[in-house]
Coordinates of C-alpha atoms in Angstrom, one line a residue:
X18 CA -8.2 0.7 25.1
X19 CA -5.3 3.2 24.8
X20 CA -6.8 7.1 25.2
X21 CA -5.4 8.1 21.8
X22 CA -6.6 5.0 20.4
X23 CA -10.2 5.4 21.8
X24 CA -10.3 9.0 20.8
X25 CA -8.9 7.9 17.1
X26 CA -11.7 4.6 17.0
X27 CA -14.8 7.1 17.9
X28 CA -13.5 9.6 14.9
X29 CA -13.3 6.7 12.1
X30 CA -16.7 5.6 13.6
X31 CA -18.3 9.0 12.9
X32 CA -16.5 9.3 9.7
X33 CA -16.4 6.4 8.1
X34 CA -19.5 6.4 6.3
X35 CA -18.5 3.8 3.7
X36 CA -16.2 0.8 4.1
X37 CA -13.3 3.1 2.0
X38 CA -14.6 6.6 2.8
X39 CA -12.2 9.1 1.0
X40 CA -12.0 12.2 3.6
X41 CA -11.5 16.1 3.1
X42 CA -8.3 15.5 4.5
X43 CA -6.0 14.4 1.1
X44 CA -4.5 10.9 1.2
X45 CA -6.6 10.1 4.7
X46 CA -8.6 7.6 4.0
X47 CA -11.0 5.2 6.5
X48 CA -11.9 1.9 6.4
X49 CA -15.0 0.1 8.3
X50 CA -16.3 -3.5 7.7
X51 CA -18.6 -5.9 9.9
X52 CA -16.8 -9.2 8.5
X53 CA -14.1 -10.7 7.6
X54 CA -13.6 -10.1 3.6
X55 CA -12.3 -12.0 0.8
X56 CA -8.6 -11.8 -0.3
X57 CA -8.3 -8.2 -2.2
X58 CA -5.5 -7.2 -4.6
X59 CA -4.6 -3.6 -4.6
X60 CA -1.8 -1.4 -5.2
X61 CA 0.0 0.1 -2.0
X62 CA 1.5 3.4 -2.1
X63 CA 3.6 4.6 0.1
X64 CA 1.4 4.9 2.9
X65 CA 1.1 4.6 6.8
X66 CA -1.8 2.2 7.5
X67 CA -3.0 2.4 11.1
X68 CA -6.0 -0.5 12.7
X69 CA -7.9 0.9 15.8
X70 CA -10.1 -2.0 16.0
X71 CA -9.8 -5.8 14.6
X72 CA -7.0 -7.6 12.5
X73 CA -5.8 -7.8 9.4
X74 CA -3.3 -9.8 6.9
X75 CA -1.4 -8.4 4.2
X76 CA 0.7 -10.5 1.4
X77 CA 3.7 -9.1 -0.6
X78 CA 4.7 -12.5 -2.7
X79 CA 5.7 -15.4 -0.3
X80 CA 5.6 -12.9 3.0
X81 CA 2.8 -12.8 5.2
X82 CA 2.2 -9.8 7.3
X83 CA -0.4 -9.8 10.3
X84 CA -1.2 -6.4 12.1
X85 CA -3.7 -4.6 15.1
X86 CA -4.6 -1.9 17.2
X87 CA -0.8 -2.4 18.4
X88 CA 1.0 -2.3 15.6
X89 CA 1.6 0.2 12.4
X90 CA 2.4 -0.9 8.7
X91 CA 4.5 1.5 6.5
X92 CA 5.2 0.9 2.7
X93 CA 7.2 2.6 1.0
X94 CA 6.9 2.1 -2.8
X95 CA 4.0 1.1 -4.9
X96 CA 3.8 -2.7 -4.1
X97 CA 1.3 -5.2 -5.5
X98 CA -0.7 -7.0 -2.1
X99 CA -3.0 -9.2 -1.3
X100 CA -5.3 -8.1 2.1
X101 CA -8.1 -9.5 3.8
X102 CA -9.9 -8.8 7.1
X103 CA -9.3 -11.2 9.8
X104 CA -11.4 -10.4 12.6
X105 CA -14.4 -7.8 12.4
X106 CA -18.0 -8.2 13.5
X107 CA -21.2 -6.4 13.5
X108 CA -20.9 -5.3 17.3
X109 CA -16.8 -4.7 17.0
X110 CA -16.2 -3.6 13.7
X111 CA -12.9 -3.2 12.2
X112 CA -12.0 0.3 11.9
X113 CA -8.8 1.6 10.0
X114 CA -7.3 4.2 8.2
X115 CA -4.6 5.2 6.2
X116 CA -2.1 8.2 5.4
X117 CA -0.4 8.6 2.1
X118 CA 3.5 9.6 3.0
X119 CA 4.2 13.0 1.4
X120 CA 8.2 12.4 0.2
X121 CA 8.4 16.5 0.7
X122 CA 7.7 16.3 4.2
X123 CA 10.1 14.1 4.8
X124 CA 13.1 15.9 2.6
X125 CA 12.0 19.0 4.5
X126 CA 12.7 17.6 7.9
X127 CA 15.9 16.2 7.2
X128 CA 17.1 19.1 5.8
X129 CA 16.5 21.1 8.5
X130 CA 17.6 18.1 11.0
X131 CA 20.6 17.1 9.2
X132 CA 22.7 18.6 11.5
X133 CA 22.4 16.3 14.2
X134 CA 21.3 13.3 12.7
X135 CA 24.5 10.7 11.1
X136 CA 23.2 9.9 6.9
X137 CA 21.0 7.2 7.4
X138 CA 21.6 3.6 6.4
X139 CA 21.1 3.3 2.7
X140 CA 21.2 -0.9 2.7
X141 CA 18.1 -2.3 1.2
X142 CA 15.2 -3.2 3.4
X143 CA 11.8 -5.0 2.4
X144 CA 9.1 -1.8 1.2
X145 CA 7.0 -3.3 3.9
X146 CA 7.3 -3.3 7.3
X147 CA 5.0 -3.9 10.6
X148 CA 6.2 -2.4 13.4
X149 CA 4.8 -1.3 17.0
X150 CA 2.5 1.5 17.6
X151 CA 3.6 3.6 20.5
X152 CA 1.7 6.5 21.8
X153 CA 4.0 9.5 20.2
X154 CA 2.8 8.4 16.7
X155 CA -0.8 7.6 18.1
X156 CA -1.3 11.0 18.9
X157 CA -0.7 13.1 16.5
X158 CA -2.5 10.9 14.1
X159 CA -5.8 11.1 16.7
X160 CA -5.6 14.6 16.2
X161 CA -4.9 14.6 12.1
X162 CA -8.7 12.4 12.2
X163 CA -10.2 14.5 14.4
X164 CA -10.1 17.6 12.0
X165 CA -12.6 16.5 10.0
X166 CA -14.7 17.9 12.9
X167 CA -13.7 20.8 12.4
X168 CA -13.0 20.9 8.5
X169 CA -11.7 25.1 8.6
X170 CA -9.2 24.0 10.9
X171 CA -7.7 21.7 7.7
X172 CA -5.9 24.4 5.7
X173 CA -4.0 25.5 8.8
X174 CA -3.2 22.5 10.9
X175 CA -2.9 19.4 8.8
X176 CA -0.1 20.4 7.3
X177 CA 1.7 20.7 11.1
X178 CA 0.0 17.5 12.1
X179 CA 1.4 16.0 8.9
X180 CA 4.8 16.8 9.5
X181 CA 4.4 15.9 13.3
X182 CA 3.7 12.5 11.9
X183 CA 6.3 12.2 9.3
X184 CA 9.0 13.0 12.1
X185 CA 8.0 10.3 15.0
X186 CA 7.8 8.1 11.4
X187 CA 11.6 8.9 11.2
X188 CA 12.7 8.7 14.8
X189 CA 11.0 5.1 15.0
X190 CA 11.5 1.9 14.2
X191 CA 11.5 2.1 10.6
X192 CA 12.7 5.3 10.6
X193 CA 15.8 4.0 8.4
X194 CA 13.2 3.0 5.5
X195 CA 11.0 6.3 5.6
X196 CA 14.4 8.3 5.6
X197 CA 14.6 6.7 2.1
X198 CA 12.1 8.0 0.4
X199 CA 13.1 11.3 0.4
X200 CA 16.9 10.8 -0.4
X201 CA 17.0 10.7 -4.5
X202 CA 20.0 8.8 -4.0
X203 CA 18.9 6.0 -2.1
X204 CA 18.0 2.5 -3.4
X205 CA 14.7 2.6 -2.4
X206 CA 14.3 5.9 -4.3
X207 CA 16.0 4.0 -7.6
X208 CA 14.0 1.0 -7.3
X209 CA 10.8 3.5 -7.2
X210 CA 11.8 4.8 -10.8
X211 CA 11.7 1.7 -11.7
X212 CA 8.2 0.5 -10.2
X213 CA 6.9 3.7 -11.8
X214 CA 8.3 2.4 -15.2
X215 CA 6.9 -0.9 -14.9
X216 CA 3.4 0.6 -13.4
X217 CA 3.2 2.6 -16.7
X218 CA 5.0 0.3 -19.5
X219 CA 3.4 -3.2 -18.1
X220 CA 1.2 -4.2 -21.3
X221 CA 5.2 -4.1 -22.8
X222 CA 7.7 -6.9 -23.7
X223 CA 10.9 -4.9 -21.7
X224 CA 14.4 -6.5 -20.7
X225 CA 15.9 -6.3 -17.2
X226 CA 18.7 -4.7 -18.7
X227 CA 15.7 -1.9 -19.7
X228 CA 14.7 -1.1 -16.2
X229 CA 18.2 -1.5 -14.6
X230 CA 19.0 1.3 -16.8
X231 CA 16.1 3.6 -16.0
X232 CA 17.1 2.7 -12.1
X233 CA 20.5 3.8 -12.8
X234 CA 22.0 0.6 -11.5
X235 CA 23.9 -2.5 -12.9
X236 CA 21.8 -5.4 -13.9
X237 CA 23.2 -7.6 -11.1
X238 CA 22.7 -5.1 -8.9
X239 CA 19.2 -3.4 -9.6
X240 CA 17.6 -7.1 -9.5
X241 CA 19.0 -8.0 -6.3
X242 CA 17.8 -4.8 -4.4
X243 CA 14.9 -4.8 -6.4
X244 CA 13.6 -7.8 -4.8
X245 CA 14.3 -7.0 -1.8
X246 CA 11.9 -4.2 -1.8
X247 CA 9.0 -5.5 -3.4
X248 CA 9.7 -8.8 -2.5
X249 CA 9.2 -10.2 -6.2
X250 CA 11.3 -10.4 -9.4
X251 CA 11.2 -7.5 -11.9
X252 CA 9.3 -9.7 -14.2
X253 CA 7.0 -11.3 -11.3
X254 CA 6.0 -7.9 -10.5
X255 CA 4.9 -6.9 -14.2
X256 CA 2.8 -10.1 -14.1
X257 CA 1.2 -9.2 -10.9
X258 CA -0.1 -5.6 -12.3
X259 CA -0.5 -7.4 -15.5
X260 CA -3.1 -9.9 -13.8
X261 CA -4.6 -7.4 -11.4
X262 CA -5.4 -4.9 -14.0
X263 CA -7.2 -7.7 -16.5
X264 CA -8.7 -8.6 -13.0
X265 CA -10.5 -5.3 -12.8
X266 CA -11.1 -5.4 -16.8
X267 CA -13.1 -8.4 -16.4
X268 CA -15.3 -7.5 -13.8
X269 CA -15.8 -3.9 -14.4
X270 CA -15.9 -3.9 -18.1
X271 CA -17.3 -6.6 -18.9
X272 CA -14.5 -7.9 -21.1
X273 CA -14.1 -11.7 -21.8
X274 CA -10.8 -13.5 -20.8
X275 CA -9.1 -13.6 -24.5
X276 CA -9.6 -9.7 -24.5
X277 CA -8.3 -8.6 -20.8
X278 CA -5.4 -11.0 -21.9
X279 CA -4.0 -9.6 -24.4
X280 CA -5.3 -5.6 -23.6
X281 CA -2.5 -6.7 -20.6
X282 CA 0.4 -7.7 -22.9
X283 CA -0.4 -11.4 -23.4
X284 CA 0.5 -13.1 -26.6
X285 CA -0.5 -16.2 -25.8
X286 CA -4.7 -16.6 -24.2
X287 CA -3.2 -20.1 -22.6
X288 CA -0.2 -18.7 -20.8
X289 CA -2.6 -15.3 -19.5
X290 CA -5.7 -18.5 -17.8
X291 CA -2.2 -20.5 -16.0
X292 CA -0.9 -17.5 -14.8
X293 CA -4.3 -16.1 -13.7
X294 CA -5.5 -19.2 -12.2
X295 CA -1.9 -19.4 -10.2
X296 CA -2.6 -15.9 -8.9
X297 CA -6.3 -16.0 -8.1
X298 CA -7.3 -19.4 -7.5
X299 CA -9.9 -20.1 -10.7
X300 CA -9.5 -19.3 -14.4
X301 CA -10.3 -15.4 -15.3
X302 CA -14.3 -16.6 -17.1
X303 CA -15.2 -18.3 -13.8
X304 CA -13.5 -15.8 -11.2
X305 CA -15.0 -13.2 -12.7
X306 CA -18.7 -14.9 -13.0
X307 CA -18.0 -15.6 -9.0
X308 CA -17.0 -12.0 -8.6
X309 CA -20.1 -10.4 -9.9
X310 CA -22.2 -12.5 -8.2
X311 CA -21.7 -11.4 -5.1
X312 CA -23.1 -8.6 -3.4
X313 CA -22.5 -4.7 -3.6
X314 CA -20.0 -3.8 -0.6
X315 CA -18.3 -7.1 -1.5
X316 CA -17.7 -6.3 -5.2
X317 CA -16.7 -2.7 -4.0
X318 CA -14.4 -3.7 -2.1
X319 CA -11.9 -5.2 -4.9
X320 CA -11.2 -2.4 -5.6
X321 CA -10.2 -0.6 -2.1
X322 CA -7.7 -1.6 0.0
X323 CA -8.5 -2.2 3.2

């Protein structure tokens, strides 16, 4: 195992306490399981996800993405997924963690970098991306973790750490996409007023014409970049917050399927069971009987993102 990697594997073992431990370190969280886990849905936010140890797969609509130890994921707008554990065991546990992206950081950097760097490419990339982990973000990120032994330390140096990692972010691979977030004229920053629309309007009957608007783009061309970011449909993504959100209202409050169905902007208690059972595999009464059943740090776990 890599030194900075080894370093970074023993601080999430000390840390992570919980399987989704929540540190003193804001938006670092840590991740520890012994097994492989169901299929979760969650909400990604733009976020740098780093595994030390084991595997895992993430699903955006139709795309699969696979990561390890030697590879980073970045997203870069709120995206609806699909993640599940693929290798963890009781002896090598899988370990993770992940760093919400500060859009302030990154403005910062290029405005004092402007200089010498050319605009970057403003063409519309997936929100998603896997890419290699090389040693120059590895260590700064070892060292971010390894605050938390030394918790008065965090007022001072995170923030420096934090925009350590935010710049070998934009000089790597995906530097191009994390350059975006920051730029309030960039697709990726349109298409995120959008998301944020649709993330707070989704119980609501809206036109594409509606959202287009709030983007500040033509129809034509706010639904083409629009899915290529999120990899879904303006309407495809309202369904899948619309069925995750019942998802949770069924297990965690108890409400029947009729009830989450139409609290989520269903009319129609038919259409809400065909698009549910497309999404998750069984209708909503029987999912969420399955879901309860099973035990604690399972049921917890639908609700964390791995």
């Amino acid at each position: 195992m890599r030194p900075h990697l080894s370093v970074l594997r023993d601080s999430i073992l000390r840390h992570a306490t919980e399987p989704h431990t929540q540190t003193l370190l804001p938006g670092l969280t840590l991740f520890h399981a012994e097994c492989q886990t169901m299929p979760i849905d969650c909400i990604y936010h733009p976020r740098l996800c780093i595994i030390v140890q084991g595997s895992k797969q993430v699903t955006v609509g139709s795309r699969v993405f696979t990561y390890d130890a030697e590879k980073y994921l970045i997203a870069t707008v709120d995206l609806p997924v699909t993640g599940c554990v693929t290798k963890a065991s009781a002896d090598e546990p899988y370990l993770s963690l992940s760093l919400d992206l500060d859009p302030g950081d990154i403005a910062t950097l290029l405005l004092t970098t402007s200089p010498h760097n050319p605009r970057p490419d403003l063409r519309t990339g997936a929100g998603l991306a896997v890419s290699t982990l090389t040693e120059d973000l590895l260590c700064p990120v070892s060292r971010l973790v390894a605050l938390l032994d030394t918790p008065d330390d965090i007022p001072v140096l995170a923030p420096l750490i934090r925009k350590e990692i935010a710049w070998r972010l934009i000089r790597g691979e995906q530097g191009a996409l994390v350059r975006q977030i920051a730029l309030a004229d960039s697709y990726l920053s349109q298409i995120s007023r959008a998301i944020a629309w649709i993330r707070t309007h989704y119980a609501e009957n809206f036109d594409i014409d509606t959202v287009a608007k709030i983007a500040g783009m033509s129809t034509p061309s706010f639904y083409r970049h629009f899915r290529a970011v999120t990899m879904l449909s303006p309407l495809q993504y309202r369904t899948r917050i619309r069925l995750q959100e019942a998802r949770k209202r069924l297990i965690t409050d108890g409400e029947d399927a009729a009830e989450a169905g139409f609290a989520v902007g269903y009319e129609s208690p038919s259409q809400f069971s065909r698009d549910y059972r497309r999404l998750f595999g069984t209708p909503p009464a029987r999912d969420a009987a399955r879901l309860r059943a099973t035990t604690a740090p399972e049921l917890m776990n639908l609700s964390a993102d791995l």
